[in-house]
Amino acid sequence: MTFPERAAVIDAAAISHNVRTIGDFVRPAKVMAAVKADGYGHGLITAAEAALAGGAGWLGTAHISESLQLREAGIEAPLLAWLHTPESEFAAAIEAHIDLGSSGWELPLIAQAAGELHQPARVHLKLDTGLGRNGCTLADWPTVVGNAAEYQDQGLISIEGIFTHLAVADEPDRKETDEQLAAFRQALETAEAAGVVPDLRHAANTPAALSRPDAHFDMVRVGVGIYGQSPFADRTAESLGLQPAMELRSRVANVKKVPAGQGISYGLTHRVDAPTTLGLIPLGYADGVPRIAVGGPVLIRGQRYHSVGRVAMDQFVVDLGAETEVEVGDEVTLFGGDSGIEAAEWGTAAQTINYEIITRIGARVPREVINPPAAQQEQGDQ
């Protein structure tokens, strides 16, 4: 492949591999692949098709609009969308056979849409067991379950699942995960007492899928892991058997020698302390490289270098040292591929996490997809 001046190379086979790896670990639980946020920056349809090729039984999105895009692309797999407002397209979701997460307040709107369509809505009730975001409170849970059961008796909804989301599963030693799972199990008992016993109970995100078998229940919802990123601060993707699916690449746009004391980029927050050579990389915060990143690593000609000075809108600078063979046009890898650099290293440089690094890569950076499912099938047939 000939790489343009900037590209996010998406290895669909890596996504399939990661889904398969996680699926083997959590079996018999099903795998829901979270493809929200444009497939964590990898491309919504690319991620969805690759995840299904890897054995995912479900796809998850935050918004109904994302699930509708999947249906428009011809994807018929089970879908769940869980983040709504009163303006959400509940009727369109019901018509497209998209399951709907509900914290309780949506139930009248979902039921109304279902009644007008004469088609029951498929609903997963969401409980807030401690994360403090979406989901009904523990105090409101009996009421929500009761209301949902009434709508189900009326033929307006079908309760397909009950789920929650974990707050600190990426820190396995914290007791809050035990507390959340205990609350979830109690809520399931409350639902069962009300006659609500759905087929799908799900709580585990990627870290819980990989570290808490007791959180697997009937299905796990995995996001960052299927893109080959570790959810743990002290474990690499490689140690988990995961393959990074995104390689962020560019080309050197300028090389020049500068004297000692040369300031770098806006604010002159960095000055070189000896004569050196600077390389210019044509990626900036408009492309998703965090402005705050200090010392972000890159690989050029097999050698690591680090960013210096502030990242600008379209570019950043790396210090190549006094003597270098780097030339204008040389390939640069920020993370992924065979570089040995994980997105988490840019996360550390920017005081954030790898989730944000891969998801924020902007639309100005072309996605170059390699090893799509069709190619994987052809290789498997050989």
Coordinates of N, CA and C in Angstrom, one line a residue, residues 226-344:
I226 N -11.9 -4.5 21.5 CA -12.0 -5.0 20.1 C -11.2 -4.2 19.1
Y227 N -10.8 -3.0 19.5 CA -9.9 -2.2 18.7 C -8.4 -2.4 19.0
G228 N -8.2 -3.4 19.9 CA -6.8 -3.8 20.2 C -6.1 -2.9 21.2
Q229 N -6.9 -2.3 22.1 CA -6.4 -1.4 23.1 C -6.6 -2.0 24.5
S230 N -5.6 -1.9 25.4 CA -5.7 -2.4 26.7 C -6.5 -1.4 27.6
P231 N -7.5 -1.9 28.4 CA -8.2 -1.0 29.3 C -7.5 -0.8 30.6
F232 N -6.4 -1.5 30.8 CA -5.7 -1.5 32.1 C -4.4 -0.7 32.0
A233 N -4.1 0.1 33.0 CA -2.9 0.9 33.0 C -1.6 0.1 33.1
D234 N -1.7 -1.1 33.6 CA -0.5 -1.9 33.9 C -0.4 -3.1 33.0
R235 N -1.2 -3.2 31.9 CA -1.1 -4.4 31.1 C -1.2 -3.9 29.6
T236 N -0.3 -4.4 28.8 CA -0.3 -4.0 27.4 C -1.4 -4.8 26.6
A237 N -1.7 -4.3 25.4 CA -2.6 -5.0 24.5 C -2.0 -6.4 24.2
E238 N -0.7 -6.4 23.9 CA -0.1 -7.7 23.5 C -0.2 -8.7 24.6
S239 N -0.1 -8.3 25.9 CA -0.2 -9.3 27.0 C -1.6 -9.8 27.1
L240 N -2.5 -9.1 26.6 CA -3.9 -9.6 26.6 C -4.3 -10.4 25.3
G241 N -3.4 -10.5 24.4 CA -3.6 -11.2 23.2 C -4.4 -10.4 22.1
L242 N -4.3 -9.0 22.3 CA -5.1 -8.1 21.4 C -4.1 -7.5 20.4
Q243 N -4.6 -7.2 19.3 CA -3.9 -6.6 18.2 C -4.4 -5.2 17.9
P244 N -3.6 -4.1 18.0 CA -4.1 -2.8 17.7 C -4.6 -2.7 16.3
A245 N -5.8 -2.1 16.1 CA -6.4 -2.1 14.8 C -6.2 -0.8 14.0
M246 N -5.6 0.2 14.7 CA -5.4 1.5 14.0 C -3.9 1.8 14.1
E247 N -3.4 2.2 12.9 CA -2.0 2.7 12.8 C -2.1 4.1 12.3
L248 N -1.6 5.1 13.0 CA -1.7 6.5 12.6 C -0.3 6.9 12.0
R249 N -0.4 7.2 10.7 CA 0.9 7.4 10.0 C 0.8 8.8 9.3
S250 N 2.0 9.3 9.0 CA 2.1 10.5 8.2 C 3.5 10.5 7.5
R251 N 3.9 11.7 7.0 CA 5.2 11.8 6.4 C 5.9 13.1 6.9
V252 N 7.2 13.1 7.0 CA 7.9 14.2 7.4 C 7.7 15.4 6.4
A253 N 7.3 16.5 6.9 CA 7.0 17.7 6.0 C 8.1 18.7 5.9
N254 N 9.0 18.7 6.9 CA 10.2 19.6 6.8 C 11.3 19.1 7.7
V255 N 12.5 19.3 7.4 CA 13.7 19.0 8.2 C 14.6 20.2 8.2
K256 N 15.1 20.7 9.4 CA 16.0 21.8 9.4 C 16.8 21.8 10.6
K257 N 18.1 22.3 10.5 CA 19.0 22.4 11.6 C 18.7 23.8 12.3
V258 N 18.8 23.8 13.6 CA 18.5 25.0 14.4 C 19.6 25.1 15.4
P259 N 19.9 26.4 15.9 CA 20.9 26.6 16.9 C 20.4 26.4 18.3
A260 N 21.3 26.3 19.3 CA 20.9 26.2 20.7 C 20.1 27.4 21.0
G261 N 19.1 27.2 21.8 CA 18.2 28.3 22.3 C 17.0 28.5 21.4
Q262 N 16.9 27.7 20.3 CA 15.7 27.9 19.4 C 14.4 27.5 20.1
G263 N 13.5 28.4 20.0 CA 12.1 28.1 20.6 C 11.3 27.3 19.7
I264 N 10.4 26.5 20.2 CA 9.5 25.6 19.4 C 8.1 25.9 19.6
S265 N 7.4 26.2 18.5 CA 5.9 26.4 18.4 C 5.4 27.5 19.3
Y266 N 4.0 27.6 19.3 CA 3.4 28.7 20.0 C 3.7 28.7 21.5
G267 N 3.9 29.9 22.0 CA 4.3 30.1 23.4 C 5.7 29.9 23.7
L268 N 6.4 29.3 22.7 CA 7.9 29.0 23.0 C 8.1 28.3 24.3
T269 N 7.2 27.3 24.6 CA 7.3 26.6 25.8 C 8.5 25.6 25.9
H270 N 9.1 25.4 24.8 CA 10.3 24.5 24.7 C 11.4 25.2 23.9
R271 N 12.6 25.2 24.4 CA 13.7 25.7 23.7 C 14.8 24.6 23.7
V272 N 15.5 24.4 22.6 CA 16.5 23.3 22.5 C 17.8 23.9 23.2
D273 N 18.4 23.0 24.0 CA 19.6 23.4 24.7 C 20.9 23.2 24.0
A274 N 20.8 22.7 22.8 CA 22.1 22.5 21.9 C 21.6 22.5 20.5
P275 N 22.5 22.8 19.6 CA 22.2 22.7 18.2 C 21.6 21.3 17.8
T276 N 20.5 21.3 17.1 CA 19.8 20.1 16.8 C 19.1 20.2 15.4
T277 N 18.4 19.1 15.1 CA 17.6 19.1 13.8 C 16.2 18.9 14.2
L278 N 15.3 19.6 13.6 CA 13.9 19.5 13.9 C 13.1 18.9 12.7
G279 N 12.2 18.0 13.0 CA 11.3 17.5 11.9 C 9.9 17.9 12.1
L280 N 9.2 18.2 11.0 CA 7.8 18.7 11.1 C 6.9 17.6 10.6
I281 N 5.9 17.3 11.5 CA 4.9 16.3 11.2 C 3.6 16.9 10.9
P282 N 3.0 16.7 9.7 CA 1.7 17.4 9.4 C 0.5 16.8 9.9
L283 N 0.4 16.7 11.2 CA -0.8 16.3 12.0 C -0.9 17.2 13.2
G284 N -2.1 17.7 13.5 CA -2.2 18.6 14.6 C -3.5 18.3 15.4
Y285 N -3.9 19.3 16.2 CA -5.1 19.0 17.0 C -6.4 19.0 16.2
A286 N -6.3 19.6 15.0 CA -7.5 19.5 14.0 C -7.6 18.1 13.5
D287 N -6.6 17.3 13.6 CA -6.6 15.9 13.2 C -6.8 14.9 14.4
G288 N -6.8 15.5 15.6 CA -7.0 14.7 16.8 C -5.8 14.4 17.6
V289 N -4.7 15.0 17.2 CA -3.5 14.9 18.1 C -3.6 16.0 19.2
P290 N -3.7 15.6 20.5 CA -4.0 16.5 21.5 C -3.0 17.7 21.6
R291 N -3.5 18.9 21.7 CA -2.6 20.1 21.8 C -1.7 20.0 23.1
I292 N -2.3 19.3 24.1 CA -1.5 19.3 25.4 C -0.4 18.2 25.4
A293 N -0.4 17.3 24.4 CA 0.5 16.2 24.4 C 2.0 16.8 24.4
V294 N 2.7 16.3 25.4 CA 4.1 16.7 25.6 C 5.0 15.4 25.5
G295 N 5.9 15.4 24.6 CA 6.8 14.2 24.4 C 6.1 13.0 23.8
G296 N 5.1 13.2 23.0 CA 4.5 12.1 22.3 C 5.5 11.4 21.4
P297 N 5.5 10.1 21.3 CA 6.5 9.3 20.6 C 6.1 9.2 19.1
V298 N 7.1 9.1 18.2 CA 6.9 8.7 16.8 C 8.0 7.8 16.4
L299 N 7.8 7.1 15.4 CA 8.8 6.2 14.8 C 9.1 6.6 13.4
I300 N 10.4 6.9 13.1 CA 10.9 7.3 11.8 C 12.1 6.5 11.5
R301 N 12.2 5.8 10.4 CA 13.3 5.0 10.0 C 13.8 4.1 11.2
G302 N 12.8 3.5 11.8 CA 13.1 2.5 12.9 C 13.5 3.1 14.2
Q303 N 13.5 4.4 14.3 CA 14.0 5.0 15.6 C 12.9 5.9 16.2
R304 N 12.8 5.8 17.5 CA 11.9 6.7 18.2 C 12.4 8.1 18.4
Y305 N 11.5 9.0 18.2 CA 11.7 10.4 18.5 C 10.5 10.9 19.3
H306 N 10.6 12.1 19.8 CA 9.5 12.7 20.6 C 9.1 14.1 20.3
S307 N 7.9 14.4 20.4 CA 7.4 15.7 20.1 C 8.0 16.8 21.1
V308 N 8.2 18.0 20.6 CA 8.7 19.1 21.5 C 7.8 20.3 21.1
G309 N 7.6 21.1 22.2 CA 6.7 22.3 22.0 C 5.3 21.9 21.9
R310 N 4.4 22.9 21.8 CA 3.0 22.7 21.7 C 2.6 22.1 20.3
V311 N 1.6 21.2 20.3 CA 1.0 20.7 19.1 C 0.1 21.8 18.6
A312 N 0.3 22.1 17.3 CA -0.5 23.2 16.7 C -1.7 22.6 15.9
M313 N -2.5 23.4 15.3 CA -3.7 22.9 14.6 C -3.4 21.9 13.6
D314 N -2.4 22.1 12.8 CA -2.1 21.2 11.7 C -0.8 20.4 11.8
Q315 N 0.0 20.7 12.8 CA 1.4 20.1 12.8 C 2.0 20.1 14.2
F316 N 3.0 19.3 14.3 CA 3.9 19.3 15.5 C 5.3 19.0 15.1
V317 N 6.2 19.3 16.1 CA 7.6 19.2 15.8 C 8.3 18.1 16.6
V318 N 9.2 17.4 16.0 CA 10.0 16.4 16.8 C 11.5 16.8 16.7
D319 N 12.2 16.5 17.8 CA 13.6 16.7 17.8 C 14.3 15.5 17.3
L320 N 15.0 15.6 16.2 CA 15.7 14.5 15.5 C 17.2 14.4 16.0
G321 N 17.7 15.3 16.8 CA 19.0 15.2 17.2 C 20.0 16.0 16.3
A322 N 21.2 16.1 16.7 CA 22.2 16.9 16.0 C 22.5 16.3 14.6
E323 N 22.6 15.0 14.6 CA 22.9 14.3 13.3 C 21.8 13.3 13.1
T324 N 21.2 13.4 11.9 CA 20.1 12.5 11.5 C 20.1 12.2 10.0
E325 N 19.6 11.0 9.7 CA 19.4 10.7 8.3 C 18.0 10.9 7.8
V326 N 17.1 11.4 8.7 CA 15.7 11.6 8.4 C 15.6 12.7 7.3
E327 N 14.7 12.4 6.3 CA 14.5 13.4 5.2 C 13.1 13.7 5.0
V328 N 12.8 14.8 4.4 CA 11.4 15.1 4.0 C 10.8 14.0 3.2
G329 N 9.6 13.6 3.5 CA 8.9 12.5 2.9 C 9.1 11.2 3.6
D330 N 9.9 11.1 4.6 CA 10.0 9.8 5.3 C 8.7 9.5 6.0
E331 N 8.4 8.2 6.1 CA 7.2 7.8 6.8 C 7.4 7.9 8.3
V332 N 6.3 8.3 8.9 CA 6.2 8.6 10.4 C 5.0 7.8 10.9
T333 N 5.3 7.0 12.0 CA 4.2 6.3 12.7 C 4.0 6.9 14.1
L334 N 2.8 7.4 14.4 CA 2.6 7.9 15.8 C 2.3 6.7 16.7
F335 N 1.5 5.8 16.3 CA 1.2 4.6 17.1 C 0.6 3.5 16.2
G336 N 0.6 2.3 16.7 CA 0.0 1.1 16.0 C 1.0 0.5 15.0
G337 N 0.4 -0.5 14.2 CA 1.2 -1.2 13.2 C 2.3 -1.9 13.9
D338 N 3.5 -1.9 13.2 CA 4.7 -2.6 13.8 C 5.6 -1.6 14.5
S339 N 5.1 -0.4 14.9 CA 5.9 0.6 15.5 C 6.3 0.3 16.9
G340 N 5.5 -0.6 17.6 CA 5.8 -0.8 19.0 C 5.3 0.3 19.9
I341 N 4.6 1.3 19.3 CA 4.1 2.4 20.1 C 2.6 2.2 20.3
E342 N 2.1 2.2 21.5 CA 0.7 2.0 21.8 C 0.0 3.4 21.9
A343 N -1.2 3.5 21.5 CA -2.0 4.7 21.7 C -1.9 5.2 23.1
A344 N -1.8 4.3 24.0 CA -1.7 4.7 25.4 C -0.5 5.6 25.7

